[in-house]
Coordinates of C-alpha atoms and ligand atoms in Angstrom, one line a residue:
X393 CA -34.3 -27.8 77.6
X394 CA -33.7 -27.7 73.9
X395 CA -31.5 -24.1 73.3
X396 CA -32.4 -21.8 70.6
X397 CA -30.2 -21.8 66.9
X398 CA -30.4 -17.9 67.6
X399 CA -28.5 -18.7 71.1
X400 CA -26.6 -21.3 70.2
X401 CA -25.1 -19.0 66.7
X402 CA -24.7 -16.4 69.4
X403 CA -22.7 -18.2 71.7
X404 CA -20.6 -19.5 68.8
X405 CA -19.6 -16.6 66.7
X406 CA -18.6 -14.2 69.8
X407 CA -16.5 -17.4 70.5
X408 CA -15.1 -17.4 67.7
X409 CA -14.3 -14.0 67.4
X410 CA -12.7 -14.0 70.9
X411 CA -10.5 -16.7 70.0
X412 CA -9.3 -14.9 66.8
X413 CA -8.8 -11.7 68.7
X414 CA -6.7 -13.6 71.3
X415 CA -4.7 -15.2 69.0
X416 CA -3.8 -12.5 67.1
X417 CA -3.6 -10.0 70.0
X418 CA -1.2 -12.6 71.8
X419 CA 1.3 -13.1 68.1
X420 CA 1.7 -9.5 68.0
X421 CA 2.3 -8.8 71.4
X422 CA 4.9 -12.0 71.5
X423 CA 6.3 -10.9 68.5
X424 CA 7.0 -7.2 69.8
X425 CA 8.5 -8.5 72.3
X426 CA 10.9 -10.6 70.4
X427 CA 11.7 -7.7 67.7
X428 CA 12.6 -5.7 70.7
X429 CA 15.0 -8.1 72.3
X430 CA 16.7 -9.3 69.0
X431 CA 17.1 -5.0 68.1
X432 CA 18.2 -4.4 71.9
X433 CA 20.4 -7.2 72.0
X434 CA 22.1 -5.8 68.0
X435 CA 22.8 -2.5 69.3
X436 CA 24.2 -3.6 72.7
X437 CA 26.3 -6.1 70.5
X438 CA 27.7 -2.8 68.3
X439 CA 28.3 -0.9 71.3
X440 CA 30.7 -3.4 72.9
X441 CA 32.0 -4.3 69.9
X442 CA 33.2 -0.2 69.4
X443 CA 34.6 0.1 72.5
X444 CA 36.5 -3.7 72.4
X445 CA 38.4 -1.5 69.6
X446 CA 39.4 1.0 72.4
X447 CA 41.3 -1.6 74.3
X448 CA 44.6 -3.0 74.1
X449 CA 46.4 -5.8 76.1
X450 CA 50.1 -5.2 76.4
X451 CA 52.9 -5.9 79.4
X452 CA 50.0 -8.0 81.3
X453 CA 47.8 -4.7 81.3
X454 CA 44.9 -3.5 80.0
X455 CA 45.3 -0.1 78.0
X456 CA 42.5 1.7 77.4
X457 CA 42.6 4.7 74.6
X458 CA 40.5 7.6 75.3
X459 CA 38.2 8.8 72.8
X460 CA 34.8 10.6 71.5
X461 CA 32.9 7.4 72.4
X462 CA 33.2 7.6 76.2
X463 CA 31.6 11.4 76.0
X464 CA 28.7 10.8 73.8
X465 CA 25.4 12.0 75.7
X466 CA 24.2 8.3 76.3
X467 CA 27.6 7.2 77.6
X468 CA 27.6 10.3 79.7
X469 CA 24.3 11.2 81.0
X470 CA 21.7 8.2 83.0
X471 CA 18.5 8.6 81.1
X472 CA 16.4 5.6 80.1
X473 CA 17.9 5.9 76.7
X474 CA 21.6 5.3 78.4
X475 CA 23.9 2.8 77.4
X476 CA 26.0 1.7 80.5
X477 CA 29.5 1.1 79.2
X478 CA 32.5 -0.8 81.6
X479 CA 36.0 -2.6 80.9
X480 CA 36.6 -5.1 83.2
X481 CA 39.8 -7.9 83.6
X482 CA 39.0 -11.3 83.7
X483 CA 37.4 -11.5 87.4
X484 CA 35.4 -8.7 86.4
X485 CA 37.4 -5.7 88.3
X486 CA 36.3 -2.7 86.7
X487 CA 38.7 -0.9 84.5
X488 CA 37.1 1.6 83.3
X489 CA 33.4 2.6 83.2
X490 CA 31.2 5.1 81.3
X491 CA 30.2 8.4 83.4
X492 CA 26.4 8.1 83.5
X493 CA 27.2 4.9 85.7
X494 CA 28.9 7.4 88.9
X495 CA 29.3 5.3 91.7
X496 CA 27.6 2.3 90.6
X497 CA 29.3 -0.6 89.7
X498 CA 27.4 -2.2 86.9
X499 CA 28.3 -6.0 87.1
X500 CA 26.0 -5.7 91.0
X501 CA 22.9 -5.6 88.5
X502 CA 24.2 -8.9 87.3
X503 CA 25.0 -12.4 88.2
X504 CA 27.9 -13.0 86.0
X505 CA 30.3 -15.6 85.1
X506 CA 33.3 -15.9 82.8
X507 CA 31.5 -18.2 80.0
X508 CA 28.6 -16.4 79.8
X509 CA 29.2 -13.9 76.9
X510 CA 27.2 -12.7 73.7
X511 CA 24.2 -13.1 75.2
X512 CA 21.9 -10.9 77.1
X513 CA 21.7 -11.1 81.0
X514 CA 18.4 -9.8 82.6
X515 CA 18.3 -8.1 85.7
X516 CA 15.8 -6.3 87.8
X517 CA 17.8 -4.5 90.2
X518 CA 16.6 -1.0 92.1
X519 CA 13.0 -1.6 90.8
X520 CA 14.5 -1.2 87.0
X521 CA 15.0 -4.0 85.0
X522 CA 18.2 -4.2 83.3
X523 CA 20.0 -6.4 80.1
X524 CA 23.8 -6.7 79.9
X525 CA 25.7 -7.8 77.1
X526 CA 29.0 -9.1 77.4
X527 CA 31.8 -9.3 74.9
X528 CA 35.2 -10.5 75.9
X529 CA 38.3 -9.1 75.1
X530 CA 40.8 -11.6 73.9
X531 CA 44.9 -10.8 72.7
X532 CA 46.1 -11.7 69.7
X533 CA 48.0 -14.3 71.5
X534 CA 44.4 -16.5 72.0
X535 CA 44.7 -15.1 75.7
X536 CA 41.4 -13.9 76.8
X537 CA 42.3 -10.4 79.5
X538 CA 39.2 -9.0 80.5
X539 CA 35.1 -8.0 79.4
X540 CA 33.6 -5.0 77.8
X541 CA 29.8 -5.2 79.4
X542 CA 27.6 -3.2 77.6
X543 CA 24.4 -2.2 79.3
X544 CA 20.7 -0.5 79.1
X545 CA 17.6 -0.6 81.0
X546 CA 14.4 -1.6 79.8
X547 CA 12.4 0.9 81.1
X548 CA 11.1 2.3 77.7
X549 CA 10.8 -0.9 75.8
X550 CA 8.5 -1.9 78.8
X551 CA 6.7 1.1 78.7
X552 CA 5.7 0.1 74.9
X553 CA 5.0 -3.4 75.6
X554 CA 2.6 -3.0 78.7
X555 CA 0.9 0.3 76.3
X556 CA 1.3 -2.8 74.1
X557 CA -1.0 -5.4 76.2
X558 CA -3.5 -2.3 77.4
X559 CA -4.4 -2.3 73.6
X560 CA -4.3 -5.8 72.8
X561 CA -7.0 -6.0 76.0
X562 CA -9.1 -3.5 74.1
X563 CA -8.8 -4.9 71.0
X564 CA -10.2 -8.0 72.5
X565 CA -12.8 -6.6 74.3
X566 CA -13.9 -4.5 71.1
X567 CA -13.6 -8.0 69.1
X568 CA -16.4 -9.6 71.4
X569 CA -18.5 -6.4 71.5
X570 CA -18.2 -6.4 67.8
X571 CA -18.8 -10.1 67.2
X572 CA -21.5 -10.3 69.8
X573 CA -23.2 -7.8 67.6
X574 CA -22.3 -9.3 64.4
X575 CA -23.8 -12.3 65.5
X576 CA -27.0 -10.9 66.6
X577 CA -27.6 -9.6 63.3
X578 CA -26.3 -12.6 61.7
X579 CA -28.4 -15.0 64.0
X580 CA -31.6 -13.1 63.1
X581 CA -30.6 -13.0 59.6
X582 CA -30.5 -16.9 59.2
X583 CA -33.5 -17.5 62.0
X584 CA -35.9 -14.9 60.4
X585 CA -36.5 -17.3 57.7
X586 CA -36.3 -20.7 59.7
X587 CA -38.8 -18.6 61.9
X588 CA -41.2 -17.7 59.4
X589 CA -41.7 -21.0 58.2
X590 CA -41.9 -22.4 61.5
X591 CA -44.8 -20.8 62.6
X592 CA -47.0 -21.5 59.0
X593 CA -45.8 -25.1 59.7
X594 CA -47.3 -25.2 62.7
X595 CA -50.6 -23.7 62.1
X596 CA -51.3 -25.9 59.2
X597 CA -54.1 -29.0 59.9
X598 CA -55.5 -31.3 57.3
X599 CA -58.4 -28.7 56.2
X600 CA -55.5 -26.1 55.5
X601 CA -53.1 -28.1 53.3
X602 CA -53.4 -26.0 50.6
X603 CA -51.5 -23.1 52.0
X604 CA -48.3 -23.0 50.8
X605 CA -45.3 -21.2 52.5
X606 CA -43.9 -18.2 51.2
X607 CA -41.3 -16.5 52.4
X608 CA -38.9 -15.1 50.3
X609 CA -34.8 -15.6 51.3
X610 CA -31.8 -15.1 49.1
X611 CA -30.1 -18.2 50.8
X612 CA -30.3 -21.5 48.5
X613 CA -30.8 -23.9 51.7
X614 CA -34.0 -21.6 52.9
X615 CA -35.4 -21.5 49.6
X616 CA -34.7 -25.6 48.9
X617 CA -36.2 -25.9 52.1
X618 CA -39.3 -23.8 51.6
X619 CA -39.6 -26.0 48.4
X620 CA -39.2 -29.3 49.7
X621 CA -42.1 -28.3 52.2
X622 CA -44.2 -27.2 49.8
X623 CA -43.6 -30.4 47.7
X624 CA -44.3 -32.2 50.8
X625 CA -47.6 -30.3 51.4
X626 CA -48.4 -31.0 48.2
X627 CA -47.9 -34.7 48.6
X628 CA -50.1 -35.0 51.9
X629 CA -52.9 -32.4 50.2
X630 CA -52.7 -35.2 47.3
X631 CA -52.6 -38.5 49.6
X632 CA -55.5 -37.0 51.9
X633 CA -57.9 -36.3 49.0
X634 CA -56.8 -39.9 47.8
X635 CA -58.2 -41.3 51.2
X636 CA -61.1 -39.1 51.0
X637 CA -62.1 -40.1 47.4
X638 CA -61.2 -43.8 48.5
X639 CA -63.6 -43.9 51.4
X640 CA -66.1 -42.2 49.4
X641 CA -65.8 -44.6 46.5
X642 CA -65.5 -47.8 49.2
X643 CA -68.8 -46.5 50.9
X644 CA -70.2 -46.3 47.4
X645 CA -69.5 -49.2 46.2
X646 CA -70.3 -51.4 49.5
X647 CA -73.8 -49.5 50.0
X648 CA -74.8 -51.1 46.3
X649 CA -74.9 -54.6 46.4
X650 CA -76.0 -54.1 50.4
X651 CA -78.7 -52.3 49.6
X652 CA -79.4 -55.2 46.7
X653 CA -79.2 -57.7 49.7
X654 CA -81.7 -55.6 51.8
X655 CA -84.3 -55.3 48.8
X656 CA -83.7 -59.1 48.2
X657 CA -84.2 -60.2 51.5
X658 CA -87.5 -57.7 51.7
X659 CA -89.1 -58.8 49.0
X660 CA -88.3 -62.6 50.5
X661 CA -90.0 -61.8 54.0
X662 CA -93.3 -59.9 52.3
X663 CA -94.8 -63.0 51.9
X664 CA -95.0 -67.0 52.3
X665 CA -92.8 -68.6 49.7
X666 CA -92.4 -72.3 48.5
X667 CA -89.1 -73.8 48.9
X668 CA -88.2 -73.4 45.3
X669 CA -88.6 -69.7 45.5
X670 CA -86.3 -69.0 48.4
X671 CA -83.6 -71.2 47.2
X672 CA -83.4 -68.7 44.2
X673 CA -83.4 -66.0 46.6
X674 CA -80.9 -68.0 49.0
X675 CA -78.8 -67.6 45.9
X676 CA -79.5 -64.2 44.6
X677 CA -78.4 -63.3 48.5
X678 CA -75.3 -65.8 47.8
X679 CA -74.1 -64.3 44.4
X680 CA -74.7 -61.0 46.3
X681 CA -73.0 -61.6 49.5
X682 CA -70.0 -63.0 46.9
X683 CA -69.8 -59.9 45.5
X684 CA -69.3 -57.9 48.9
X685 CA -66.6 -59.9 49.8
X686 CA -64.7 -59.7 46.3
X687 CA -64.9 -55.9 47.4
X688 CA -63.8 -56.1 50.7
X689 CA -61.1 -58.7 49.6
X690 CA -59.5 -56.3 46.7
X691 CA -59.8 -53.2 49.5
X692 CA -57.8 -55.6 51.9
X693 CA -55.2 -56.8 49.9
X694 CA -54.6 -53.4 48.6
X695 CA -54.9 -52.0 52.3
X696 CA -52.1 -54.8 53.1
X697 CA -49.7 -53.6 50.1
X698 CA -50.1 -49.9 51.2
X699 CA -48.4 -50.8 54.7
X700 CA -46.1 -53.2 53.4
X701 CA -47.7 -56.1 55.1
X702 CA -48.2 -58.0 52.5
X703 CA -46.2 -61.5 52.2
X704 CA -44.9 -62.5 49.3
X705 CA -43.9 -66.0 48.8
X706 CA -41.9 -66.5 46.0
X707 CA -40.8 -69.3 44.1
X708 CA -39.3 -70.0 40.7
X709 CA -41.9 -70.6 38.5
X710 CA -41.9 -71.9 34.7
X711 CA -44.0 -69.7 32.8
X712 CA -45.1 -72.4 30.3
X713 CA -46.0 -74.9 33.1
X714 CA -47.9 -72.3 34.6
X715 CA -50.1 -71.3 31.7
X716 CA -50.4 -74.9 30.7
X717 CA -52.2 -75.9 34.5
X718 CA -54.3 -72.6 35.1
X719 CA -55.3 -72.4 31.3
X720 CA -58.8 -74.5 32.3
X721 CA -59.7 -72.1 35.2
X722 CA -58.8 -68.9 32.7
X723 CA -61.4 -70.7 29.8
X724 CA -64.0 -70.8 32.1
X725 CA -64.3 -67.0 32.4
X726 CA -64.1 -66.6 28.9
X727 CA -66.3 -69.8 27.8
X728 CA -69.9 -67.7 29.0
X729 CA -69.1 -65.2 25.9
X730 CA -68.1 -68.1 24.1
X731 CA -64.6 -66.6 23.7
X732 CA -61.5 -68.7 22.7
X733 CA -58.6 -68.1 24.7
X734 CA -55.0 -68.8 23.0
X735 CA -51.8 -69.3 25.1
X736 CA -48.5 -68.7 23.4
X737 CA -45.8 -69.0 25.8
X738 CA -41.9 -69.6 24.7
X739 CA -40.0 -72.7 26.7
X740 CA -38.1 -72.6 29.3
X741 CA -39.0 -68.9 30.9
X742 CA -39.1 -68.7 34.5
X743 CA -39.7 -65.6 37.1
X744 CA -39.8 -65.3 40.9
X745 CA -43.0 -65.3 41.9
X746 CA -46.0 -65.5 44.5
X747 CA -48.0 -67.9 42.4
X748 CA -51.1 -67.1 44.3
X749 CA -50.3 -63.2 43.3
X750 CA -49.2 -64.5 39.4
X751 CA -52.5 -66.4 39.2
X752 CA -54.5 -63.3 40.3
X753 CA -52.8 -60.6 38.0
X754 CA -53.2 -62.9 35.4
X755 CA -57.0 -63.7 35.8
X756 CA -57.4 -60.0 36.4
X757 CA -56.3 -59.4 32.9
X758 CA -58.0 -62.3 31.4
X759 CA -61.5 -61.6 32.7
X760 CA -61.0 -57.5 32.0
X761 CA -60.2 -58.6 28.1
X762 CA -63.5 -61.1 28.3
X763 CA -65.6 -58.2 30.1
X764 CA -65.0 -55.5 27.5
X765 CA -65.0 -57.9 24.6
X766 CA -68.0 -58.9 22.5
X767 CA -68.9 -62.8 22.3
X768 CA -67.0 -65.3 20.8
X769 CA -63.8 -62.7 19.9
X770 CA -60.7 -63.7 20.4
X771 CA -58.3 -63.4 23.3
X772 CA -55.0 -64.5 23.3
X773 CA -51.8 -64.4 26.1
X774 CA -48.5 -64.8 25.1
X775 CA -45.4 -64.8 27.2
X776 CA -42.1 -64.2 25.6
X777 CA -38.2 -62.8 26.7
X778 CA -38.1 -59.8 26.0
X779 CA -34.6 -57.7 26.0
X780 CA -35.2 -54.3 28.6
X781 CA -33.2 -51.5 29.7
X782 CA -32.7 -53.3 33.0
X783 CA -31.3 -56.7 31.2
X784 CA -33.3 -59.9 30.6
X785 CA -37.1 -59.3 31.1
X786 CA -40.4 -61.2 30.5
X787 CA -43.5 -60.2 29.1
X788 CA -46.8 -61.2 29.7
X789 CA -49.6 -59.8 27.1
X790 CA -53.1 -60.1 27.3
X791 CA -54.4 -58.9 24.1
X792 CA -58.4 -58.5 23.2
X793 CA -59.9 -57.8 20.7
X794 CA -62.9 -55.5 22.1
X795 CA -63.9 -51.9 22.6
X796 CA -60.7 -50.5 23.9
X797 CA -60.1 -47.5 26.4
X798 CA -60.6 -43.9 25.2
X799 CA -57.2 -42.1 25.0
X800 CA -58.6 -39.7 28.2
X801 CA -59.2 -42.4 30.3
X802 CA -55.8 -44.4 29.5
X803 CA -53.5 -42.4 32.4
X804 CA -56.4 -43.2 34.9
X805 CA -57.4 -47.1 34.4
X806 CA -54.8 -47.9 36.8
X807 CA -56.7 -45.5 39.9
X808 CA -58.3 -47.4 42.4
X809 CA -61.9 -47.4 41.8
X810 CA -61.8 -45.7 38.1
X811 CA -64.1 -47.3 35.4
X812 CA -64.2 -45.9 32.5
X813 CA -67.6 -43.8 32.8
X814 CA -69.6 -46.3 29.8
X815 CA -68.6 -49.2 32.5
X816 CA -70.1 -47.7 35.5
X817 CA -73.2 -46.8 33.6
X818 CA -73.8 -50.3 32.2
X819 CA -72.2 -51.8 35.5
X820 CA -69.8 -54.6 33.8
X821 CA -69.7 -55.8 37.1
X822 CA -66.1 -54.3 38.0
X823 CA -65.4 -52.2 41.1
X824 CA -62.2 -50.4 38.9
X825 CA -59.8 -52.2 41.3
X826 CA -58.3 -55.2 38.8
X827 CA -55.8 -52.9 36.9
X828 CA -54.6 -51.4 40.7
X829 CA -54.1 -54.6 42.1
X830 CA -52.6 -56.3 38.7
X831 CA -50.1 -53.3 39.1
X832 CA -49.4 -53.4 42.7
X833 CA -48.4 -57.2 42.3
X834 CA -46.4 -56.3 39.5
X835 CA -44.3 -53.8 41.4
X836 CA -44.1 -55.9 44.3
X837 CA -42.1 -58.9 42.1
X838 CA -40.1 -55.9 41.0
X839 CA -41.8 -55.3 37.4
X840 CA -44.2 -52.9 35.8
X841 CA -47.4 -52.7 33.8
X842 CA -48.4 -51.2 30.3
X843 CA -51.2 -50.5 28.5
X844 CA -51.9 -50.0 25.1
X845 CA -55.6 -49.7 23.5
X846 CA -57.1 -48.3 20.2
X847 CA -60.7 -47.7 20.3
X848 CA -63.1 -49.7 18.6
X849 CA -60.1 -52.6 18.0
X850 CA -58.9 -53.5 21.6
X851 CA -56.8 -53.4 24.0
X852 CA -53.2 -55.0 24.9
X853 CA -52.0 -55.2 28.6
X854 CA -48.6 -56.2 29.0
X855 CA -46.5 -56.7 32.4
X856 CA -42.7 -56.9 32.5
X857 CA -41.2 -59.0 34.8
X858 CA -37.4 -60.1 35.9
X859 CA -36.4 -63.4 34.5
X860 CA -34.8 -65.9 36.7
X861 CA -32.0 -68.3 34.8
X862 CA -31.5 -71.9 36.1
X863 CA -28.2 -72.0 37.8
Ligands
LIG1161 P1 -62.9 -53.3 36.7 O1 -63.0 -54.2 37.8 O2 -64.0 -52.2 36.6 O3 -62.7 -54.0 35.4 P2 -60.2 -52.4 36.4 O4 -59.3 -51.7 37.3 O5 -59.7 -53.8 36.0 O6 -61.6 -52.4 37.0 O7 -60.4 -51.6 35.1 C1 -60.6 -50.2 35.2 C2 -61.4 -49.8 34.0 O8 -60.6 -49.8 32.8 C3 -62.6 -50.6 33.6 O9 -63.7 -50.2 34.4 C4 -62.8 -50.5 32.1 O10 -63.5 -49.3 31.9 C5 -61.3 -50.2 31.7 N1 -60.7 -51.5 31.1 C6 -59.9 -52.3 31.8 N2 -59.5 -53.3 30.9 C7 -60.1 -53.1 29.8 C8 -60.1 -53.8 28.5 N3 -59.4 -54.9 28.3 N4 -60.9 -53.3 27.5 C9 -61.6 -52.1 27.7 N5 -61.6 -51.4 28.8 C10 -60.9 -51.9 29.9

């Protein structure tokens, strides 16, 4: 089961602010601890180093010099601020000891030996714990004669360190309250949004693409999301009115010359006919039938491009070559109108190509310039190397000398199924598919298409292609 962002941000950001309240509680606590020592152990350190000035080693024997130090109230007096004070020879034999000590002896709290020194001893003796530090007394000979153990219990440092941990366990436990509700308000916060748009995505359908989502959120990744949605929407609203005006135009455009075929073939059956007559018709039908699968042909190939199933075979071609063995088949779709076709192509140009593909776009262009043109004007192709932003390109023009396109139609030519309106009322015989597929087959061998036209003089069509060099 897929969890929720709002649980999952949850989960995260009280874990998260556990672990930072952890860590921090633990740093202070440790380091407390370790201020506490370091002070405890400095004062215990200055205590033993007074009374080491009390002592003198003379004749073998330790002589100790009263003074104010061994009645001061926390040398005298066993409170848990008391400072346990004793002068010991070198086997640790008391010598003297500080009155808040009475009959206790203080090195029983401790498990000492003659090297340890300067250091703190811990000890948890009668249910108090207890630290020891011990100096030792040394002559000026180098001969070491006894310890000064200087001693404390630890029962008010404890006392702050476990009032210490109590509100380091708070603090924690206020840190996840906290942070728990931080990231409630936090989760909804960033969800709200993600929500909103969630539930207008999923209520849209193809006869409600035009709704557009609006929420409104400070946060730039909401709001590039919210537009890259809407652009989205756009697109689909675009690409489905596409499909409908294509199967519109497709049904239009079939139902014509079928319907032509029906009438034909009525008028054939509605009475006896010699053989003569229905070999006319036969061909009427023919030229008809023809037609129908020119239509369906262009839909296909397009179809084929759309989903990328198309293969393209390429193969170097030389552009000249080219021109010089398809030149025949172009003339014969100009020579009806009794147009001459010139070919002006420089040497040694070659492109990758499909030549099946090159052919078509070619004869596409040809029989567009001889369609639009009047009889017996000129239409001339020329191929030359041309120098692009992209490097080396070639161009292919097919120029005409005939009506030309209207400035308001020039952005649409290329639309499948567009003919300028003066072409579908005097049906020139085009379905408005040529200039689609003349561009597809462009793109596909990595080029582009242009069109330039001035009404009333003609019309120049030029494709750019990638030139190929002879290794
Ligand atoms: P069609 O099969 O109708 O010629 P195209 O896609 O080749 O379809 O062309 C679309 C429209 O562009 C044509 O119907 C025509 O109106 C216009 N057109 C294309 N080429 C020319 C041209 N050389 N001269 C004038 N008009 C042209």
């Amino acid at each position: 089961m897929a969890v929720s962002l709002r649980t999952r941000l949850v989960v995260i950001m009280v874990g998260l602010s556990l672990g930072m309240a952890v860590v921090i509680s633990l740093s202070v606590l440790l380091s407390f601890r370790h201020l506490i020592k370091q002070h405890l152990l400095e004062e215990l350190r200055e205590e033993a180093s007074d009374f080491s000035e009390l002592v003198d080693f003379s004749g073998g024997k330790i002589l100790i010099r009263q003074g104010a130090d061994w009645l001061e109230p926390e040398h005298k007096y066993d409170s848990d601020h008391a400072r346990y004070m004793v002068i010991t020879d070198t086997l640790f034999n008391t010598v003297q000891k500080s009155a808040n000590l009475g009959d206790r002896e203080l090195q029983y709290y401790f498990d000492l030996h003659p090297e340890d020194h300067s250091r703190l001893i811990d000890s948890k003796a009668d249910s108090i714990h207890f630290v020891c530090f011990i100096r030792p007394l040394t002559a000026s000979s180098g001969v070491r004669y006894g310890y000064v153990l200087s001693a404390t219990n630890t029962a008010q440092t404890s006392t702050y360190i476990s009032i210490l941990e109590r509100t380091s366990v708070i603090v924690v436990v206020m840190a996840i309250f906290a942070g728990g509700l931080m990231a409630v308000f936090l989760a909804r916060r960033i969800t709200r949004p993600l929500m909103a748009i969630e539930s207008i995505a999923a209520g849209m359908d193809l006869s409600s693409l035009d709704q557009r989502i609006t929420v409104k959120s400070k946060e730039a990744e909401i709001k590039n999301l919210t537009k890259s949605l809407n652009q989205l929407f756009e697109r689909l609203q675009r690409s489905v009115r596409q499909i409908n005006e294509f199967s519109s135009n497709v049904s239009h455009e079939l139902r014509t010359p079928l319907t032509i075929l029906r009438g034909n073939i009525e008028v054939g059956l509605s009475r006896d006919r010699t053989p003569d007559e229905y070999v006319s018709l036969l061909s009427d039908l023919l030229e008809e039938t023809m037609h129908v699968i020119k239509i369906i042909d262009d839909m296909l190939l397009l179809a084929r491009a759309d989903n990328r199933a198309l293969m393209v075979k390429r193969e170097p071609i030389d552009l000249a070559q080219f021109c010089m063995e398809f030149k025949k088949d172009w003339e014969i779709f100009c020579a009806a109108k009794k147009q001459p076709l010139t070919c002006t192509v420089s040497e040694g140009i070659r492109v990758e190509a499909d030549r099946t593909m090159l052919y078509q776009m070619i004869l596409n262009l040809i029989s567009n310039a001889s369609k639009y043109s009047p009889d017996g004007s000129e239409i001339e192709v020329s191929v030359l190397r041309t120098r692009s932003e992209t490097g080396h390109s070639v161009e292919i023009r097919i120029a005409d000398h005939g009506r030309g396109i209207p400035s308001d139609d020039l952005a649409k030519v290329f639309d499948r199924f567009y003919r300028v309106d003066k072409d579908r009322s005097q049906d020139s015989g085009g379905i408005g598919l040529g200039l689609s597929i003349t561009k597809m087959i462009a793109e596909l061998h990595g080029g582009q298409v242009s069109l330039e036209s001035m009404p009333g003089k003609g019309t120049t069509v030029t494709v750019f292609l990638p030139e190929i060099f002879a290794r």
